Tab-separated table of N, CA and C in Angstrom:
chain	number	residue	atom	x	y	z
A	1	MET	N	90.804	135.180	93.062
A	1	MET	CA	90.335	134.215	93.743
A	1	MET	C	91.348	133.176	94.056
A	2	ASN	N	91.414	132.574	95.638
A	2	ASN	CA	92.967	131.892	95.833
A	2	ASN	C	92.044	130.686	96.014
A	3	LEU	N	92.056	129.807	95.034
A	3	LEU	CA	91.838	127.949	95.328
A	3	LEU	C	92.759	127.571	95.928
A	4	LEU	N	92.071	126.922	97.217
A	4	LEU	CA	93.114	125.930	98.017
A	4	LEU	C	93.478	124.566	97.356
A	5	GLN	N	94.607	124.527	97.098
A	5	GLN	CA	94.956	123.001	96.422
A	5	GLN	C	94.566	121.860	97.541
A	6	PRO	N	93.837	121.255	96.922
A	6	PRO	CA	93.713	119.432	97.949
A	6	PRO	C	95.226	118.826	97.692
A	7	ILE	N	95.114	118.257	98.987
A	7	ILE	CA	96.045	117.197	99.265
A	7	ILE	C	95.779	115.757	98.779
A	8	ASP	N	96.204	115.129	97.906
A	8	ASP	CA	95.853	114.010	97.132
A	8	ASP	C	96.520	112.900	97.760
A	9	LYS	N	96.166	111.907	98.451
A	9	LYS	CA	97.045	110.798	99.338
A	9	LYS	C	96.190	109.443	98.800
A	10	LEU	N	97.139	108.240	99.036
A	10	LEU	CA	96.877	107.289	98.937
A	10	LEU	C	96.768	106.576	100.441
A	11	ALA	N	95.785	105.632	100.575
A	11	ALA	CA	96.037	105.155	102.207
A	11	ALA	C	95.750	103.616	101.858
A	12	TRP	N	96.235	102.982	102.839
A	12	TRP	CA	95.986	101.436	103.099
A	12	TRP	C	95.035	101.304	104.091
A	13	LEU	N	94.063	100.170	103.899
A	13	LEU	CA	93.069	99.675	104.683
A	13	LEU	C	93.188	98.313	104.956
A	14	HIS	N	93.899	98.215	106.315
A	14	HIS	CA	94.291	96.939	106.874
A	14	HIS	C	93.534	96.530	108.001
A	15	ILE	N	92.459	95.374	108.271
A	15	ILE	CA	91.377	95.054	109.082
A	15	ILE	C	92.007	93.794	109.839
A	16	HIS	N	91.964	93.996	111.086
A	16	HIS	CA	92.444	92.488	111.430
A	16	HIS	C	91.879	92.664	112.788
A	17	GLN	N	91.154	91.608	113.272
A	17	GLN	CA	90.390	91.025	114.453
A	17	GLN	C	89.514	92.350	114.654
A	18	ARG	N	88.651	92.533	113.576
A	18	ARG	CA	87.630	94.145	113.406
A	18	ARG	C	88.365	95.418	114.248
A	19	LYS	N	89.369	95.494	113.958
A	19	LYS	CA	90.087	96.988	114.111
A	19	LYS	C	90.853	97.069	112.737
A	20	LEU	N	91.283	98.560	112.826
A	20	LEU	CA	91.717	98.969	111.590
A	20	LEU	C	93.309	99.837	111.978
A	21	LEU	N	94.237	99.142	111.084
A	21	LEU	CA	95.597	99.459	111.454
A	21	LEU	C	95.551	101.141	111.171
A	22	ALA	N	96.324	102.029	112.155
A	22	ALA	CA	96.751	103.475	111.937
A	22	ALA	C	97.744	103.581	112.649
A	23	VAL	N	98.322	104.853	112.337
A	23	VAL	CA	99.629	105.229	112.590
A	23	VAL	C	99.762	106.427	112.964
A	24	ARG	N	101.110	106.905	113.871
A	24	ARG	CA	101.225	108.435	114.429
A	24	ARG	C	102.538	108.298	113.854
A	25	SER	N	102.417	109.859	113.550
A	25	SER	CA	103.961	110.276	112.927
A	25	SER	C	104.361	110.781	114.384
A	26	PHE	N	106.058	110.970	114.375
A	26	PHE	CA	106.454	111.290	115.514
A	26	PHE	C	106.287	113.149	115.644
A	27	GLY	N	105.669	113.470	116.905
A	27	GLY	CA	105.792	114.975	117.343
A	27	GLY	C	103.955	114.859	116.948
A	28	LYS	N	103.199	114.324	116.697
A	28	LYS	CA	101.776	114.194	116.512
A	28	LYS	C	101.015	113.560	117.509
A	29	ALA	N	100.106	114.131	117.588
A	29	ALA	CA	98.696	113.128	118.588
A	29	ALA	C	97.968	112.566	118.049
A	30	LEU	N	97.717	112.954	116.999
A	30	LEU	CA	96.544	111.965	116.166
A	30	LEU	C	96.996	110.836	115.150
A	31	TYR	N	95.928	109.902	114.904
A	31	TYR	CA	96.287	108.833	114.443
A	31	TYR	C	95.688	108.833	113.054
A	32	TYR	N	96.538	108.242	111.795
A	32	TYR	CA	95.764	108.455	110.615
A	32	TYR	C	96.309	106.877	109.783
A	33	LEU	N	95.773	106.844	108.599
A	33	LEU	CA	95.730	105.727	107.783
A	33	LEU	C	97.580	105.810	107.357
A	34	PRO	N	98.084	104.748	107.126
A	34	PRO	CA	99.123	104.690	106.625
A	34	PRO	C	99.307	104.998	104.870
A	35	GLY	N	100.192	105.470	104.317
A	35	GLY	CA	100.018	105.816	102.976
A	35	GLY	C	100.898	106.903	102.799
A	36	GLY	N	100.593	107.313	101.559
A	36	GLY	CA	101.053	108.886	101.308
A	36	GLY	C	101.168	109.647	99.934
A	37	LYS	N	101.574	110.372	99.465
A	37	LYS	CA	101.656	110.871	98.250
A	37	LYS	C	102.177	110.253	97.059
A	38	ARG	N	101.825	110.350	95.764
A	38	ARG	CA	102.251	109.707	94.812
A	38	ARG	C	103.873	110.731	94.030
A	39	ASP	N	104.770	109.973	93.936
A	39	ASP	CA	105.920	110.448	93.199
A	39	ASP	C	105.266	110.809	91.652
A	40	THR	N	106.059	111.762	91.081
A	40	THR	CA	105.634	111.797	89.606
A	40	THR	C	105.917	110.611	88.505
A	41	GLY	N	104.763	110.185	88.475
A	41	GLY	CA	104.754	109.213	87.199
A	41	GLY	C	104.416	108.012	88.113
A	42	GLU	N	104.128	107.726	89.266
A	42	GLU	CA	103.916	106.636	89.902
A	42	GLU	C	102.650	106.327	89.491
A	43	THR	N	101.887	104.958	89.393
A	43	THR	CA	100.493	104.431	89.674
A	43	THR	C	100.642	104.548	90.948
A	44	ASP	N	98.626	104.440	91.514
A	44	ASP	CA	98.656	104.253	92.730
A	44	ASP	C	98.955	103.125	93.334
A	45	ALA	N	99.158	102.162	92.574
A	45	ALA	CA	99.856	100.650	93.292
A	45	ALA	C	101.414	100.953	93.404
A	46	GLN	N	102.328	101.254	92.674
A	46	GLN	CA	103.356	101.805	93.081
A	46	GLN	C	103.868	102.760	94.002
A	47	ALA	N	102.890	103.770	94.083
A	47	ALA	CA	103.228	104.706	95.021
A	47	ALA	C	102.567	103.843	96.547
A	48	LEU	N	101.645	103.441	96.731
A	48	LEU	CA	101.100	102.794	97.929
A	48	LEU	C	101.771	101.986	98.465
A	49	ILE	N	102.720	100.916	97.501
A	49	ILE	CA	103.581	99.736	98.179
A	49	ILE	C	104.805	100.318	98.269
A	50	ARG	N	105.304	101.724	97.798
A	50	ARG	CA	106.507	102.122	98.159
A	50	ARG	C	106.224	103.020	99.485
A	51	GLU	N	105.158	103.614	99.789
A	51	GLU	CA	104.888	104.415	100.723
A	51	GLU	C	104.777	103.232	102.306
A	52	ILE	N	104.147	102.383	102.168
A	52	ILE	CA	103.681	100.989	102.930
A	52	ILE	C	105.154	100.638	103.361
A	53	GLN	N	105.983	100.216	102.395
A	53	GLN	CA	107.138	99.727	102.678
A	53	GLN	C	108.267	100.645	103.704
A	54	GLU	N	108.042	101.995	103.142
A	54	GLU	CA	108.724	102.922	103.872
A	54	GLU	C	108.407	103.392	105.468
A	55	GLU	N	106.928	103.391	105.770
A	55	GLU	CA	106.308	103.480	106.781
A	55	GLU	C	106.195	102.500	107.672
A	56	LEU	N	105.992	101.073	107.089
A	56	LEU	CA	105.488	99.802	108.029
A	56	LEU	C	106.613	99.095	107.554
A	57	SER	N	107.570	98.750	107.091
A	57	SER	CA	108.636	97.825	106.466
A	57	SER	C	108.109	96.719	106.341
A	58	VAL	N	106.655	96.686	105.545
A	58	VAL	CA	106.089	95.073	105.018
A	58	VAL	C	105.870	95.727	103.476
A	59	ASP	N	105.836	94.881	102.690
A	59	ASP	CA	105.747	94.285	100.940
A	59	ASP	C	104.278	94.390	101.094
A	60	LEU	N	103.311	95.099	100.236
A	60	LEU	CA	102.119	94.778	100.290
A	60	LEU	C	102.308	93.797	98.372
A	61	THR	N	101.402	93.217	98.620
A	61	THR	CA	101.346	92.372	97.563
A	61	THR	C	100.455	92.746	96.346
A	62	PRO	N	101.112	93.216	95.277
A	62	PRO	CA	100.593	94.056	94.130
A	62	PRO	C	99.346	93.382	93.650
A	63	ASN	N	99.214	92.118	93.328
A	63	ASN	CA	98.055	91.456	92.510
A	63	ASN	C	96.899	91.440	94.093
A	64	SER	N	96.992	91.820	95.093
A	64	SER	CA	96.086	91.702	96.064
A	64	SER	C	95.363	93.343	96.323
A	65	LEU	N	95.816	94.132	95.717
A	65	LEU	CA	95.329	95.442	96.009
A	65	LEU	C	94.174	95.642	95.484
A	66	CYS	N	92.742	96.079	96.317
A	66	CYS	CA	91.553	96.187	95.799
A	66	CYS	C	91.243	97.609	96.109
A	67	TYR	N	90.383	98.261	95.345
A	67	TYR	CA	90.203	99.508	95.629
A	67	TYR	C	88.624	99.649	96.694
A	68	ALA	N	89.086	100.307	98.024
A	68	ALA	CA	87.943	100.261	98.890
A	68	ALA	C	87.133	101.547	98.865
A	69	GLY	N	87.700	102.689	98.402
A	69	GLY	CA	86.734	103.860	98.190
A	69	GLY	C	87.878	105.136	98.324
A	70	SER	N	86.939	106.189	98.280
A	70	SER	CA	87.770	107.393	97.812
A	70	SER	C	87.047	108.599	98.932
A	71	PHE	N	87.627	109.072	99.785
A	71	PHE	CA	86.515	109.913	100.770
A	71	PHE	C	87.657	111.755	100.549
A	72	GLN	N	86.885	112.475	101.163
A	72	GLN	CA	87.563	113.687	101.258
A	72	GLN	C	87.025	114.170	102.535
A	73	ALA	N	88.165	115.134	103.240
A	73	ALA	CA	87.713	115.551	104.694
A	73	ALA	C	88.995	116.750	104.630
A	74	GLN	N	88.593	117.858	105.819
A	74	GLN	CA	89.344	118.657	106.097
A	74	GLN	C	90.921	118.231	106.238
A	75	ALA	N	91.989	118.470	105.877
A	75	ALA	CA	93.241	118.247	106.300
A	75	ALA	C	93.665	118.836	107.768
A	76	HIS	N	94.101	117.749	108.609
A	76	HIS	CA	94.431	117.866	110.039
A	76	HIS	C	95.496	118.989	109.843
A	77	GLY	N	95.510	119.989	110.804
A	77	GLY	CA	97.008	121.222	110.691
A	77	GLY	C	97.075	121.675	109.420
A	78	LYS	N	96.137	121.770	108.594
A	78	LYS	CA	96.188	122.813	107.595
A	78	LYS	C	95.238	124.041	107.441
A	79	ALA	N	95.229	124.666	106.823
A	79	ALA	CA	94.261	126.178	106.989
A	79	ALA	C	93.077	125.452	106.484
A	80	ASN	N	92.141	126.219	107.086
A	80	ASN	CA	90.841	125.905	106.751
A	80	ASN	C	90.226	125.960	105.599
A	81	GLY	N	89.708	124.899	105.106
A	81	GLY	CA	89.252	124.567	103.546
A	81	GLY	C	90.193	123.970	102.877
A	82	VAL	N	91.528	123.348	103.443
A	82	VAL	CA	92.593	122.936	102.569
A	82	VAL	C	92.122	121.151	102.834
A	83	MET	N	91.492	120.720	101.964
A	83	MET	CA	91.151	119.058	102.347
A	83	MET	C	91.811	117.986	101.958
A	84	VAL	N	91.847	117.150	102.103
A	84	VAL	CA	92.822	115.885	101.900
A	84	VAL	C	91.707	115.141	100.802
A	85	ASN	N	92.032	114.557	99.918
A	85	ASN	CA	91.725	113.398	99.003
A	85	ASN	C	92.357	112.211	99.496
A	86	LEU	N	91.519	111.349	99.852
A	86	LEU	CA	92.397	109.766	100.305
A	86	LEU	C	91.716	108.890	99.269
A	87	THR	N	92.410	108.198	98.616
A	87	THR	CA	91.893	107.032	97.822
A	87	THR	C	92.685	105.726	98.307
A	88	CYS	N	91.399	104.988	98.841
A	88	CYS	CA	91.959	104.036	99.662
A	88	CYS	C	92.059	102.356	98.840
A	89	TYR	N	92.896	101.752	99.299
A	89	TYR	CA	93.132	100.455	99.091
A	89	TYR	C	93.324	99.435	100.188
A	90	TYR	N	92.524	98.127	100.007
A	90	TYR	CA	92.944	97.093	100.706
A	90	TYR	C	94.387	96.175	100.113
A	91	ALA	N	94.749	95.520	100.770
A	91	ALA	CA	95.922	94.755	100.237
A	91	ALA	C	96.577	93.806	101.345
A	92	GLU	N	96.800	92.534	100.979
A	92	GLU	CA	97.860	91.650	101.617
A	92	GLU	C	99.046	92.116	101.718
A	93	TYR	N	99.799	91.595	102.511
A	93	TYR	CA	101.051	92.131	102.615
A	93	TYR	C	102.240	90.742	103.127
A	94	ASN	N	103.591	90.933	102.984
A	94	ASN	CA	104.160	90.098	103.618
A	94	ASN	C	105.347	90.828	104.350
A	95	GLY	N	105.598	89.972	105.652
A	95	GLY	CA	106.754	90.600	106.473
A	95	GLY	C	106.201	91.127	107.688
A	96	SER	N	106.491	91.630	108.623
A	96	SER	CA	106.136	91.899	109.939
A	96	SER	C	106.232	93.825	110.031
A	97	LEU	N	104.926	94.127	110.469
A	97	LEU	CA	104.721	95.448	110.961
A	97	LEU	C	105.640	95.707	111.454
A	98	PHE	N	106.077	97.272	111.522
A	98	PHE	CA	107.468	97.693	112.390
A	98	PHE	C	107.278	99.402	111.926
A	99	PRO	N	106.762	100.049	112.798
A	99	PRO	CA	106.925	101.486	112.392
A	99	PRO	C	108.605	101.982	111.871
A	100	ALA	N	108.420	102.263	110.525
A	100	ALA	CA	109.861	102.892	110.293
A	100	ALA	C	109.660	104.358	109.695
A	101	SER	N	110.642	105.386	109.438
A	101	SER	CA	110.727	106.434	108.715
A	101	SER	C	109.829	107.473	109.835
A	102	GLU	N	108.878	108.317	109.353
A	102	GLU	CA	108.074	109.386	110.453
A	102	GLU	C	107.547	108.491	111.188
A	103	ILE	N	106.943	107.402	111.129
A	103	ILE	CA	106.148	106.756	111.813
A	103	ILE	C	106.557	106.564	113.168
A	104	GLU	N	105.842	107.243	114.463
A	104	GLU	CA	106.192	106.589	115.889
A	104	GLU	C	105.733	105.339	116.127
A	105	GLU	N	104.425	105.223	115.873
A	105	GLU	CA	103.708	104.117	116.556
A	105	GLU	C	102.643	103.508	115.596
A	106	ILE	N	102.242	102.497	115.745
A	106	ILE	CA	101.182	101.669	114.955
A	106	ILE	C	99.982	101.221	116.257
A	107	ARG	N	99.002	101.373	115.730
A	107	ARG	CA	97.933	101.248	116.927
A	107	ARG	C	96.791	100.571	115.806
A	108	TRP	N	95.823	99.660	116.346
A	108	TRP	CA	94.884	99.093	115.879
A	108	TRP	C	93.493	99.926	116.392
A	109	ILE	N	92.653	100.622	115.835
A	109	ILE	CA	91.640	101.178	116.400
A	109	ILE	C	90.358	100.751	115.649
A	110	ASN	N	88.890	101.313	116.289
A	110	ASN	CA	87.895	101.122	115.591
A	110	ASN	C	87.097	102.416	116.251
A	111	SER	N	85.602	101.924	116.067
A	111	SER	CA	84.650	103.371	115.937
A	111	SER	C	84.726	103.919	117.494
A	112	HIS	N	85.351	103.599	118.134
A	112	HIS	CA	85.146	104.272	119.515
A	112	HIS	C	86.430	105.344	119.823
A	113	ASP	N	87.515	105.017	118.851
A	113	ASP	CA	88.681	105.638	118.926
A	113	ASP	C	88.691	107.216	118.389
A	114	VAL	N	87.379	108.109	118.471
A	114	VAL	CA	87.065	109.142	118.168
A	114	VAL	C	88.050	110.153	118.181
A	115	SER	N	88.692	110.462	119.628
A	115	SER	CA	89.484	111.382	120.152
A	115	SER	C	90.709	111.542	119.840
A	116	ILE	N	91.412	110.356	119.097
A	116	ILE	CA	92.571	110.176	118.609
A	116	ILE	C	92.747	110.063	117.097
A	117	SER	N	91.725	110.099	116.345
A	117	SER	CA	91.756	109.796	114.873
A	117	SER	C	91.772	111.199	114.194
A	118	SER	N	92.324	111.377	112.968
A	118	SER	CA	92.393	112.510	112.015
A	118	SER	C	91.040	112.481	111.685
A	119	THR	N	90.482	113.444	111.001
A	119	THR	CA	89.006	113.593	110.511
A	119	THR	C	88.923	112.628	109.309
A	120	ALA	N	89.590	112.728	108.373
A	120	ALA	CA	89.526	111.550	107.410
A	120	ALA	C	89.314	110.002	107.863
A	121	THR	N	90.116	109.468	108.589
A	121	THR	CA	90.375	108.773	109.350
A	121	THR	C	88.715	108.096	110.152
A	122	LEU	N	88.185	109.138	110.798
A	122	LEU	CA	87.169	108.814	111.129
A	122	LEU	C	86.042	108.891	110.391
A	123	MET	N	86.121	109.235	108.931
A	123	MET	CA	85.090	109.158	108.049
A	123	MET	C	85.130	107.648	107.789
A	124	ILE	N	86.314	107.257	107.305
A	124	ILE	CA	86.535	105.801	106.998
A	124	ILE	C	86.219	104.533	108.102
A	125	LEU	N	86.463	105.457	109.307
A	125	LEU	CA	86.224	104.582	110.513
A	125	LEU	C	84.401	104.421	110.788
A	126	THR	N	83.727	105.526	110.207
A	126	THR	CA	82.326	105.616	110.368
A	126	THR	C	81.789	104.125	109.270
A	127	GLN	N	82.569	104.376	107.804
A	127	GLN	CA	82.066	103.720	106.861
A	127	GLN	C	82.360	102.362	107.169
A	128	LEU	N	83.547	101.677	107.833
A	128	LEU	CA	83.898	100.427	107.990
A	128	LEU	C	83.001	99.887	109.082
A	129	LYS	N	82.686	100.576	109.797
A	129	LYS	CA	81.623	100.342	110.908
A	129	LYS	C	80.134	99.925	110.478
A	130	ASP	N	79.416	100.959	109.543
A	130	ASP	CA	78.220	100.865	109.015
A	130	ASP	C	78.188	99.593	108.089
A	131	GLN	N	79.795	99.232	107.606
A	131	GLN	CA	79.653	97.699	106.631
A	131	GLN	C	79.855	96.861	107.560
A	132	ASN	N	80.321	97.283	108.923
A	132	ASN	CA	80.271	95.594	109.620
A	132	ASN	C	81.507	94.943	109.956
A	133	LEU	N	82.554	96.008	109.547
A	133	LEU	CA	83.766	95.389	109.332
A	133	LEU	C	84.749	95.422	110.364
A	134	ILE	N	84.373	96.463	111.116
A	134	ILE	CA	85.278	96.896	112.578
A	134	ILE	C	83.945	97.108	113.734
A	135	ASP	N	84.536	97.336	114.786
A	135	ASP	CA	83.502	97.546	116.167
A	135	ASP	C	83.385	98.869	116.163
């Protein structure tokens, strides 16, 4: 039996004016949450701070990191059954948001942006809407 290995990722949830920050990589159509995978030996905080600096050119404030929840969904663009496990955090930041590395575009989305959001992002948008944090 061949078990499909889940993709383990960290994500930053940043809400501004009742919209959630999302990013789109070069050559991709859908938006997802900024963040990424841990390097060997990294804590969640270390990995998320590094990934956000690489992708968005800002520095998360380490002592402001706050666990927001964990989500599992079909990984976009992967074989059926390959799941992405997202561990999400809120955090304050310093600097100006600017796309870098593989990120082509930053966009503020809400629960109406179904057609442009990855499956995992849709799950999180639904929860944030249910919590009355976004429109």
